[in-house]
XYZ file of C-alpha atoms in Angstrom:
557
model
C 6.107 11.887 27.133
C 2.511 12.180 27.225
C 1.612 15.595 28.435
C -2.098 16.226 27.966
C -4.990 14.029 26.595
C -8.320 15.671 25.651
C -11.632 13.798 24.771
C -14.805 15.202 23.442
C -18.135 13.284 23.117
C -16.519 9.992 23.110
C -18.685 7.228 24.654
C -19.606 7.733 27.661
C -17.119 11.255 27.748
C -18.962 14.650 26.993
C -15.502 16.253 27.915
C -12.429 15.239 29.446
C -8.569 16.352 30.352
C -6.179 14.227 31.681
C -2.527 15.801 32.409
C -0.307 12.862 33.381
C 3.220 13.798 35.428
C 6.447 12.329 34.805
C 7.441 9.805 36.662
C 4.578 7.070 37.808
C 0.962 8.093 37.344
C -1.918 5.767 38.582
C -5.282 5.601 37.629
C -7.823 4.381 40.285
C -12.080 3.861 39.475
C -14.411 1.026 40.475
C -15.104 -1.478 38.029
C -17.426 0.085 35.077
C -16.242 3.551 35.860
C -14.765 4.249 32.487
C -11.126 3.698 32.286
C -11.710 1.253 29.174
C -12.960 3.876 27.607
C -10.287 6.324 27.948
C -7.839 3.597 26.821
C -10.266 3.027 23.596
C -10.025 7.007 22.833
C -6.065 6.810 23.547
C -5.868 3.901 21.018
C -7.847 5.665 18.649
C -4.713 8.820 18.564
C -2.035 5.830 18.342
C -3.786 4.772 15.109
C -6.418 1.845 15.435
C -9.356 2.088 13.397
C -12.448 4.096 14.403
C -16.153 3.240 15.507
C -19.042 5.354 14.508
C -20.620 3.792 17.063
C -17.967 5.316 19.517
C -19.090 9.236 19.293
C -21.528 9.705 21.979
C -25.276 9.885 21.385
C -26.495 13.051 20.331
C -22.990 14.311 18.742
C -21.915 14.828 15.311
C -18.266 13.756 16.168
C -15.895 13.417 18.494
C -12.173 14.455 19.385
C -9.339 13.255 20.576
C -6.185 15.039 21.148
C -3.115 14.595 22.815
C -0.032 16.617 23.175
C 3.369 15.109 23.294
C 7.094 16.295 24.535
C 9.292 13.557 21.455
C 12.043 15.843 22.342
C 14.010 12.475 24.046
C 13.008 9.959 21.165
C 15.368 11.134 17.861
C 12.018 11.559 15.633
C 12.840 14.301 13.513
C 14.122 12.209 10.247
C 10.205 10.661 10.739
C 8.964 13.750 10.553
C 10.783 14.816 7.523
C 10.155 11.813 5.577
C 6.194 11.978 6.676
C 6.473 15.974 5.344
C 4.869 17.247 9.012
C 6.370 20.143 10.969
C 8.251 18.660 14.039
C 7.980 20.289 17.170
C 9.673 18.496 19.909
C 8.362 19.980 22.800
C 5.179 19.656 21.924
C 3.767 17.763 19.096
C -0.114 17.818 18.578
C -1.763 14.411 17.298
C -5.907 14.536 16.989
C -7.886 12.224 15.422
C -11.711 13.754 15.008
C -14.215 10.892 13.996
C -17.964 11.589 13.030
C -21.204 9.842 13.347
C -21.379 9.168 9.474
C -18.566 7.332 9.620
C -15.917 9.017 8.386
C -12.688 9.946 9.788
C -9.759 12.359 10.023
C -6.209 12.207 11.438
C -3.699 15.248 12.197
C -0.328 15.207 13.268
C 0.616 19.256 14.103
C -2.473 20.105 12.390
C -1.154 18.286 9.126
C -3.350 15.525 7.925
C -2.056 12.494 7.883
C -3.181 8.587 6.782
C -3.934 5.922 9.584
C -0.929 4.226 8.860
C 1.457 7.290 9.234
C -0.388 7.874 12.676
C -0.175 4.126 13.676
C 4.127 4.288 13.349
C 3.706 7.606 15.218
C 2.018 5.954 17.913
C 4.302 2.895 18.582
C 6.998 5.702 19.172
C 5.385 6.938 21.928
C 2.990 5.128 23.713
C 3.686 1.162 24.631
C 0.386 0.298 25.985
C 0.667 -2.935 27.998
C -2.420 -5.267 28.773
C -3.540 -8.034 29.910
C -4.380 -9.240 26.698
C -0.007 -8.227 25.717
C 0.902 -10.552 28.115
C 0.511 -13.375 25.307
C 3.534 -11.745 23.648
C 5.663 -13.411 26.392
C 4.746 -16.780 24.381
C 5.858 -15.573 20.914
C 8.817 -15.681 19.246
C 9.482 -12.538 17.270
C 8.621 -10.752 21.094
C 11.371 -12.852 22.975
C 13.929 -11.809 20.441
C 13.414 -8.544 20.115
C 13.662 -8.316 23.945
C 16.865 -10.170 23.785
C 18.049 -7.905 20.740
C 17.515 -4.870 23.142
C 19.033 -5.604 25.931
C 21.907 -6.822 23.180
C 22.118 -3.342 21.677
C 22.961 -4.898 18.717
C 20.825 -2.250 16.286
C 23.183 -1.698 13.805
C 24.693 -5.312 13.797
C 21.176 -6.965 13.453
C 20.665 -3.993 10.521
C 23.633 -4.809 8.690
C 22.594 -8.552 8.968
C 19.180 -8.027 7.467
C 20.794 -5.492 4.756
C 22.506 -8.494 3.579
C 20.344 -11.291 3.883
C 17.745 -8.909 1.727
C 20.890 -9.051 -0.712
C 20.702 -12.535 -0.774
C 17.089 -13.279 -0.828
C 17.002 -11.127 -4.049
C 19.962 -12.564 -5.388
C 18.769 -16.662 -4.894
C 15.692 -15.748 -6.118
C 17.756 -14.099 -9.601
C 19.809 -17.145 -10.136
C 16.507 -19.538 -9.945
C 14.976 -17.466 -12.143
C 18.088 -17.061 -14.524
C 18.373 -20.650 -14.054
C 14.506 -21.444 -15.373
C 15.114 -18.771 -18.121
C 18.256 -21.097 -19.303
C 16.074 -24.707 -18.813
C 13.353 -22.408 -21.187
C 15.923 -21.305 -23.580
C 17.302 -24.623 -24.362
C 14.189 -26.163 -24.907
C 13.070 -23.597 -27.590
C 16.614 -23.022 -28.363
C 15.913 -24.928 -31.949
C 12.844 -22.786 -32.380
C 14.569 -19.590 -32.052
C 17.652 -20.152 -34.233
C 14.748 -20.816 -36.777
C 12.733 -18.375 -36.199
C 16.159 -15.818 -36.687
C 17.515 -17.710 -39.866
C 14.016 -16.970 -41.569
C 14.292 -13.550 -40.651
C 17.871 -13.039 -41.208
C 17.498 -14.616 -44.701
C 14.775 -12.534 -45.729
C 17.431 -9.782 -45.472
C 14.634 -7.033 -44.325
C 15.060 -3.147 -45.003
C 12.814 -0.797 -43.385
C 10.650 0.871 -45.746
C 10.952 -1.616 -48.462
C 7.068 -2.803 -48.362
C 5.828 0.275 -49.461
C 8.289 1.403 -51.963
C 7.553 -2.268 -53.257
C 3.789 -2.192 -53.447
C 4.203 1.128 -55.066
C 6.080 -0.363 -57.697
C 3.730 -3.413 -58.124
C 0.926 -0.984 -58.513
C 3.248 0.903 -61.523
C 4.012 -2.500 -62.950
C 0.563 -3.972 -62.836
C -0.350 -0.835 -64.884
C 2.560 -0.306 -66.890
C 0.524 -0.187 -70.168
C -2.444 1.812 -69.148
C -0.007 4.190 -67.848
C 2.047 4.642 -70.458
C -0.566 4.989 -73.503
C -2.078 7.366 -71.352
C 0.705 9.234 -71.019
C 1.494 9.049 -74.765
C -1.960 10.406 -75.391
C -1.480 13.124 -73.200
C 1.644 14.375 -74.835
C -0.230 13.816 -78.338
C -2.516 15.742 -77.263
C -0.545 18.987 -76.014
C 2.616 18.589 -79.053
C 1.733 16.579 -81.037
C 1.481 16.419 -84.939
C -1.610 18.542 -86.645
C -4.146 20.563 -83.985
C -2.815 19.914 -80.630
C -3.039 22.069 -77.872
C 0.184 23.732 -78.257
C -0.352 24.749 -81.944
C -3.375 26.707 -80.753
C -2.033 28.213 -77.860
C 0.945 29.547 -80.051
C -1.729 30.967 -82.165
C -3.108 32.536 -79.755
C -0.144 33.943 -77.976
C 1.443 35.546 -81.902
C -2.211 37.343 -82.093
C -2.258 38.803 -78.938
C 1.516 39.803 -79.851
C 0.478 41.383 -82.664
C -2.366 43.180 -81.305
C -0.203 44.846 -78.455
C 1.162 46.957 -81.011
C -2.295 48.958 -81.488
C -3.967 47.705 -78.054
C -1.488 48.239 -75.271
C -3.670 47.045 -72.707
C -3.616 43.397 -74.115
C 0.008 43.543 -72.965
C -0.494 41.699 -69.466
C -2.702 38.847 -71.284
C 0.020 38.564 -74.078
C 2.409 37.860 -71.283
C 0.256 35.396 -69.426
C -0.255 33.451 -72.926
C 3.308 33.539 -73.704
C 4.084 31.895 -70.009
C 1.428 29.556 -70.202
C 2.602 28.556 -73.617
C 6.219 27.646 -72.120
C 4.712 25.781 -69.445
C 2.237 23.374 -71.504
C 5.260 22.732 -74.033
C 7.573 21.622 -70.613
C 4.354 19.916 -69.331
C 4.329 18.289 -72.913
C 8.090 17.182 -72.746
C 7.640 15.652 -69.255
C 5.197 13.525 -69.817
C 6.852 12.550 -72.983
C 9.565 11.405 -71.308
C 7.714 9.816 -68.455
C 6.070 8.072 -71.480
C 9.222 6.986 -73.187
C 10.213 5.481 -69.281
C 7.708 3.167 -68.640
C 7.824 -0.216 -69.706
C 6.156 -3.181 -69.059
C 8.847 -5.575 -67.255
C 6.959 -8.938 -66.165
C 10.177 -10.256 -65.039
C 10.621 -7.067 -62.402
C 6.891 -7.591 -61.353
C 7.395 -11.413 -61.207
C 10.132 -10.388 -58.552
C 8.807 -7.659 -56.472
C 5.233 -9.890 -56.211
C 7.335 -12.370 -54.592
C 9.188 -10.262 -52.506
C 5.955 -8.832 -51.457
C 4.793 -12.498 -51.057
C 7.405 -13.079 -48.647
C 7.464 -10.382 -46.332
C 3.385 -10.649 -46.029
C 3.835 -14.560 -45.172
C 6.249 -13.597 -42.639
C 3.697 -10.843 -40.902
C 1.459 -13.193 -40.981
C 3.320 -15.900 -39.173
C 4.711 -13.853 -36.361
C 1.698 -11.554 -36.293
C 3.388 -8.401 -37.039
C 1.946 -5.448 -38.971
C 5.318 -3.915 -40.391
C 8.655 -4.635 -41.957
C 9.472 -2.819 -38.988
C 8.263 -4.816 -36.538
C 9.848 -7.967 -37.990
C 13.519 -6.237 -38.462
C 13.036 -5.485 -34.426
C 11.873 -9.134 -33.780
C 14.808 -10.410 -35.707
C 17.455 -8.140 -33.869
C 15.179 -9.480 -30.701
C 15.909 -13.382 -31.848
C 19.324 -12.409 -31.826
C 19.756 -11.096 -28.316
C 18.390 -14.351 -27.492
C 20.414 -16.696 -29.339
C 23.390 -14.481 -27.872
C 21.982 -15.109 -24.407
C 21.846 -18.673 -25.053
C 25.524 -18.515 -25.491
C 25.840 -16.487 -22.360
C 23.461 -18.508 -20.170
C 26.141 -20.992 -18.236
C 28.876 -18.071 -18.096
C 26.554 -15.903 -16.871
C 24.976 -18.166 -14.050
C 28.238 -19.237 -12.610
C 29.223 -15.313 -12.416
C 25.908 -15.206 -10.190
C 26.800 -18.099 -8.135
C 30.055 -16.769 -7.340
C 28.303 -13.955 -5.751
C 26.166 -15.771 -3.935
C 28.660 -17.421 -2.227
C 30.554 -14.804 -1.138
C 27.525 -13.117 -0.081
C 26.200 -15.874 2.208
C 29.707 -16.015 3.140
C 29.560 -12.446 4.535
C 25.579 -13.003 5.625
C 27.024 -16.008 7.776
C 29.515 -13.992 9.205
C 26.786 -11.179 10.396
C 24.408 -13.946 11.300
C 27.166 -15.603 13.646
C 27.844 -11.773 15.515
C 24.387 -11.415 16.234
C 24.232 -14.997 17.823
C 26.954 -14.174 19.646
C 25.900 -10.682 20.919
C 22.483 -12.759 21.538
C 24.234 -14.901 23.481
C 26.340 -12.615 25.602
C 23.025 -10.937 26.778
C 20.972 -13.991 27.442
C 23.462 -14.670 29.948
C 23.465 -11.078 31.693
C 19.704 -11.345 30.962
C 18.897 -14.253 32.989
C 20.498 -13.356 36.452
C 18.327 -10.056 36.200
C 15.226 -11.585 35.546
C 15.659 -14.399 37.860
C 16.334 -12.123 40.629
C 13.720 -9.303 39.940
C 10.968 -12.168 39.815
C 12.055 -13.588 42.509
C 11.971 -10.117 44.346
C 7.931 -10.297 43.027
C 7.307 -13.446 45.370
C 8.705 -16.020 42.790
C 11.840 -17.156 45.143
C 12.173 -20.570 43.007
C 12.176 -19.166 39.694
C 14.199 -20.431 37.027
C 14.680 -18.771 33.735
C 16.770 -19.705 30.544
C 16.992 -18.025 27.408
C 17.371 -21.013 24.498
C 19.131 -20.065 21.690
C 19.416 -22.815 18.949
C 20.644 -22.769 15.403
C 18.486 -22.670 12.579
C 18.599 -24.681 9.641
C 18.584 -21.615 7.235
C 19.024 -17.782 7.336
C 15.848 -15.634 8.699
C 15.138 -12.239 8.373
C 16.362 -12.147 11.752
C 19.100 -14.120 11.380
C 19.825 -18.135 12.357
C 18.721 -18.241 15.931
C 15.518 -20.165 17.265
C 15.202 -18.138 20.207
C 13.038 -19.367 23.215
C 12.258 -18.391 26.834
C 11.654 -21.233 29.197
C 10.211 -20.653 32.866
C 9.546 -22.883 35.907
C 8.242 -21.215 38.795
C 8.846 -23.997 41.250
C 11.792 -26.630 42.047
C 10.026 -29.482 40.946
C 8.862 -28.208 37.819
C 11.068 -29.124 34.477
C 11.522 -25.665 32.262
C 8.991 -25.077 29.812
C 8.413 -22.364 27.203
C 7.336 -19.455 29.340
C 3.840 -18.912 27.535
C 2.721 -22.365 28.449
C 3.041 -22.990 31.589
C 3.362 -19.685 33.628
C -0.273 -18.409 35.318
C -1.820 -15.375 34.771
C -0.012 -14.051 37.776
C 3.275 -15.314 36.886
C 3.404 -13.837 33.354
C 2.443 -10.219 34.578
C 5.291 -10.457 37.144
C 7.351 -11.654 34.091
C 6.242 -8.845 31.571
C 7.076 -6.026 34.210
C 10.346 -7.374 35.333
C 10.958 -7.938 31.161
C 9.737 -4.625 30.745
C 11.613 -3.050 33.931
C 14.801 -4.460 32.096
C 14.066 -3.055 28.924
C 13.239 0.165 29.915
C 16.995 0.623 31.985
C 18.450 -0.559 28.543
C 17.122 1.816 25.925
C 14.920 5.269 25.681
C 11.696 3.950 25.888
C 8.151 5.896 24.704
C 5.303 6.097 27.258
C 4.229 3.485 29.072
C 0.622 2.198 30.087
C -0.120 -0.669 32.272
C -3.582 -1.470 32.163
C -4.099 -3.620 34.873
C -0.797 -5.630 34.939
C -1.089 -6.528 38.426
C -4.225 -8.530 38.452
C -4.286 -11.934 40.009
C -1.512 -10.347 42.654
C -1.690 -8.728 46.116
C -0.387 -8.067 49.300
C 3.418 -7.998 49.638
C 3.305 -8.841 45.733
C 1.680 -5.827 44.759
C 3.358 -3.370 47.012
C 6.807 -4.793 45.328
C 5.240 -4.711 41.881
C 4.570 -1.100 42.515
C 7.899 -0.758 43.368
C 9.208 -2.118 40.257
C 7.301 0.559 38.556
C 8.381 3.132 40.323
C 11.786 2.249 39.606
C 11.122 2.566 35.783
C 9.226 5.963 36.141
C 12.983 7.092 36.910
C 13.622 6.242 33.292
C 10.275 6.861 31.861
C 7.132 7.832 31.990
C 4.651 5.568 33.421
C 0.639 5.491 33.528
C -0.656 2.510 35.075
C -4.443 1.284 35.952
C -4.828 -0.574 38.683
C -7.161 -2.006 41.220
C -4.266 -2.626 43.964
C -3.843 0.153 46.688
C -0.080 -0.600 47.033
C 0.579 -0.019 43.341
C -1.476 3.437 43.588
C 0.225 4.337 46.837
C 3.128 4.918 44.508
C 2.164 7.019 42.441
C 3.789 10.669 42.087
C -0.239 11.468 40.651
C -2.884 9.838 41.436
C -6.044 10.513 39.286
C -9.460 8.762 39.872
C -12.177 7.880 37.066
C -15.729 7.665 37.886
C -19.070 8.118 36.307
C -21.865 10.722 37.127
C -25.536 10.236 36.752
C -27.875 12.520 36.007
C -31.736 12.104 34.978
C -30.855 12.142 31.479
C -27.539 10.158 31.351
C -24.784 8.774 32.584
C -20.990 10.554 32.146
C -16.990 9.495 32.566
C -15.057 11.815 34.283
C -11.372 11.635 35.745
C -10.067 14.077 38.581
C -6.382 14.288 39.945
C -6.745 13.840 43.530
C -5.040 16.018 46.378
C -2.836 14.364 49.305
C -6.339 14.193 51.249
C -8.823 12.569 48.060
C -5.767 10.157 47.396
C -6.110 8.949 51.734
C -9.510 8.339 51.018
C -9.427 7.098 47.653
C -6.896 4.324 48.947
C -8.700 3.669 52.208
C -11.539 2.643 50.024
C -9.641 0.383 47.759
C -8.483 -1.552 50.848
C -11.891 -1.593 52.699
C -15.027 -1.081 49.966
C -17.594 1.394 50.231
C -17.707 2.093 53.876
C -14.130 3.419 54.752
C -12.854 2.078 58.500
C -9.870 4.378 60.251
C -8.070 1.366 60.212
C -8.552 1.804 56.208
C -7.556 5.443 56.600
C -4.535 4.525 58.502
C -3.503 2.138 56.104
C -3.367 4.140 53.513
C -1.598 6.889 55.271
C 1.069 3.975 55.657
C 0.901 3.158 51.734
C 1.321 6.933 51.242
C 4.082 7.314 53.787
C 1.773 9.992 55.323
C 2.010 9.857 59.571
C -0.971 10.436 61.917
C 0.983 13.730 63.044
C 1.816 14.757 60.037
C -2.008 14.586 58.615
């Protein structure tokens, strides 16, 4: 329920408060007074997109705020999920929008995107226009009327659950399927590919350990009179490094005895002495070990040949990389073998699942069904209670060829207002006139079926009067019992309903012109009525007319 609406420097609107009732509010103005524009700053807090343009001249933004009661509409697991502190007595929504351009959106003073703020709105404000009216010719807007006054919610949710289940799971067989037609075409391809790979019998880590032992071969020679040399040169035969060294080391031995400070040197010679002789034996033997094998190189140079040709081919950069290609290859060529097996196993499911999707699909035809039958005595006789006596209504429901997200039903409303008129899809051949009458009476239905948010008529009853209007305004007073209602209107018999009446007009000064709305007392709403029956200059017959629209006596006033 709407409780308050505030608008700052908006338009025409330097400030504004409007505190609908529950139960049916009207709004009254002359044409031009404004009341467009308080339904453009409305739509602005139920999410559409904002206007620079819109904040008045002179301002450097403007506001919008409304306050709700949601207590009635089960919101709270929206509110969770959108991380904003629920209040259900009254929830805060403003939307603040500047003259740069730029915009901001709050939900209980937590900022939220446009889209957030959009599914916020359509929970609690339905506001129907003229312009809505051409919902009565669509299709997704006939059956969701029918699906309401169904109350098939979780039916049609289970439905939809499972046709999701089997959208996803055709579309995974067709693409399994064109995976297998791939496969066997480069099935020949990939059993080579893997036999090359397998039969290079690839370790990881072998290319390097391999070029490390080309370079040794390559060099086997160099390497091993150098290391000759080198051991020559530390043990060898005649002066070699050791020789002196051992010199050295029995001197400084000797001299320890009468210098006992050389004692630390001596010890450093002597270790030094036992290293160079190990050093000495090492490379020796590293000498001894190395030996030219050009059968060995011939081998590993062809190894290395092989595994290089292979990078190259399937442009990898590793041993690695080809050992995980290969395993790769073989997933395939296992999948190949798989491919039929596992397609059938998928087709199985599918056809239990459209089995089961059928089965939903046929419940929500028939729950569709059993309402369009309750649903077209109630509308026929509602109309005809809004000056349509010869109305005839039928809800079509015919099969589809396949499954829809909203299951196998072509639904369609036909509508012939007179008895020699064939039925027609509602949207085509009902007048202006004739589809408001139809929208409220759908909407009157609707809203005895189900909680329903706010509800605006903007000017619903145009193209309608006299005895039309007053029953029209009936009908809307009957939902207000359920709901509550705002509607605009230009029709003193609708506003002679009203439990509030408020009136928007404009005020002129020298410098500009201003939107205002008032709620009017038992006396403003006489003479607010009077002059919607007689123009500017109100008659007493006008007064006492509206005193009859407002149940109001001559004594009693």
């Amino acid at each position: 329920m709407l409780q308050s609406l505030q608008i700052e420097n908006y338009a025409l609107i330097e400030h504004l408060e409007f505190n609908p009732e529950r139960g049916l509010t009207v709004i009254t103005g002359e044409t031009g007074a404004g009341k467009s524009i308080i339904m453009g700053a409305l739509s602005l807090i139920l999410g559409q997109r904002a206007d620079a343009k819109s904040v008045r001249n002179g301002s450097t933004k403007c506001v919008i705020e409304a306050t709700f009661d949601v207590s009635a509409y089960n919101l709270e697991s929206f509110f969770a999920d959108c991380d904003i502190e629920y209040d259900a007595h009254s929830t805060i929504i403003r939307r603040e929008i500047y003259a740069t351009g730029k915009s901001r959106a709050f939900v209980n003073d937590s900022p939220v995107q446009l889209a957030t703020l959009k599914a916020l709105g359509d929970k609690l404000i339905d506001i129907h226009s003229q312009h809505q009216n051409l919902l009565l010719g669509q299709d997704s807007f006939q059956q969701e009327v029918l699906d309401t006054l169904a109350a098939n919610h979780k039916l049609l949710a289970d439905y939809k659950a499972s046709y999701k289940e089997l959208t996803a799971l055709h579309k995974l067989i067709e693409t399994r399927k064109a995976e297998a037609a791939q496969d066997a075409k480069d099935a020949d391809y990939i059993r080579y590919q893997f036999g090359k790979l397998d039969e290079a019998n690839l370790q990881d880590g072998e290319q390097e350990e391999l070029e490390e032992e080309q370079d040794l071969l390559s060099h086997a020679e160099d390497i091993k009179g150098g290391l000759l040399a080198i051991a020559e040169g530390l043990n060898g035969e005649g002066e070699s490094v050791v020789s002196i060294l051992k010199q050295m080391s029995q001197r400084a031995d000797n001299l320890v005895n009468v210098y006992p400070q050389l004692s630390e040197i001596a010890d450093r010679l002597s270790t030094d002495l036992i290293d160079l002789k190990d050093i000495a034996d090492e490379v020796s033997d590293k000498g001894e070990r190395v030996n030219f094998d050009p059968e060995r190189l011939a081998w590993v140079e062809e190894r290395l040949s092989t595994i290089y040709s292979l990078e190259k081919k399937y442009d990898c950069d590793s041993v690695a990389q080809l050992i995980a290609l290969r395993d790769s290859l073989a997933d395939k060529m296992l999948h190949l073998d798989n491919n039929d097996d596992e397609i059938a196993e998928l087709e199985a499911s599918e056809k239990q699942l459209t089995a089961e999707t059928k089965r939903l699909a046929d419940l929500v035809t028939a729950s569709r069904k059993k309402a369009a039958e309750s649903f077209e005595s109630k509308l026929i006789s509602k109309v005809a209670y809004l000056g349509m006596p010869n109305v005839r209504f039928k809800v079509e429901i015919s099969p589809l060829k396949a499954f829809s997200p909203s299951g196998i039903d072509n639904i369609r409303f036909l509508f012939s207002a007179n008895k020699n008129q064939p039925l027609k899809p509602a949207g085509e051949v009902a007048s202006g006139g004739e589809i408001s009458r139809l929208m409220l009476s759908i909407k009157a239905l609707i809203a005895s079926a189900k909680t329903l948010p706010t509800i605006i008529f903007d000017e619903i009853d145009t193209g309608v009067s006299g005895d039309i209007a007053d029953r029209m305004g009936e009908v809307m007073k009957d939902m207000s019992a359920h709901l509550q209602v705002i509607t605009i209107t230009h029709l003193p018999q609708v506003a002679g309903k009203g439990n509030a009446h408020f009136k928007v007009y404009k005020h002129d000064n020298d410098t500009e012109t201003t939107t205002h709305i008032v709620q009017l007392s038992d006396e403003e709403r006489v003479n607010e009525i009077a002059r919607m029956l007689s123009g500017s200059t109100i008659t007493p017959e006008a007064i006492s007319n509206a005193k009859t629209l407002l149940k109001y006596s001559t004594t009693n006033n």
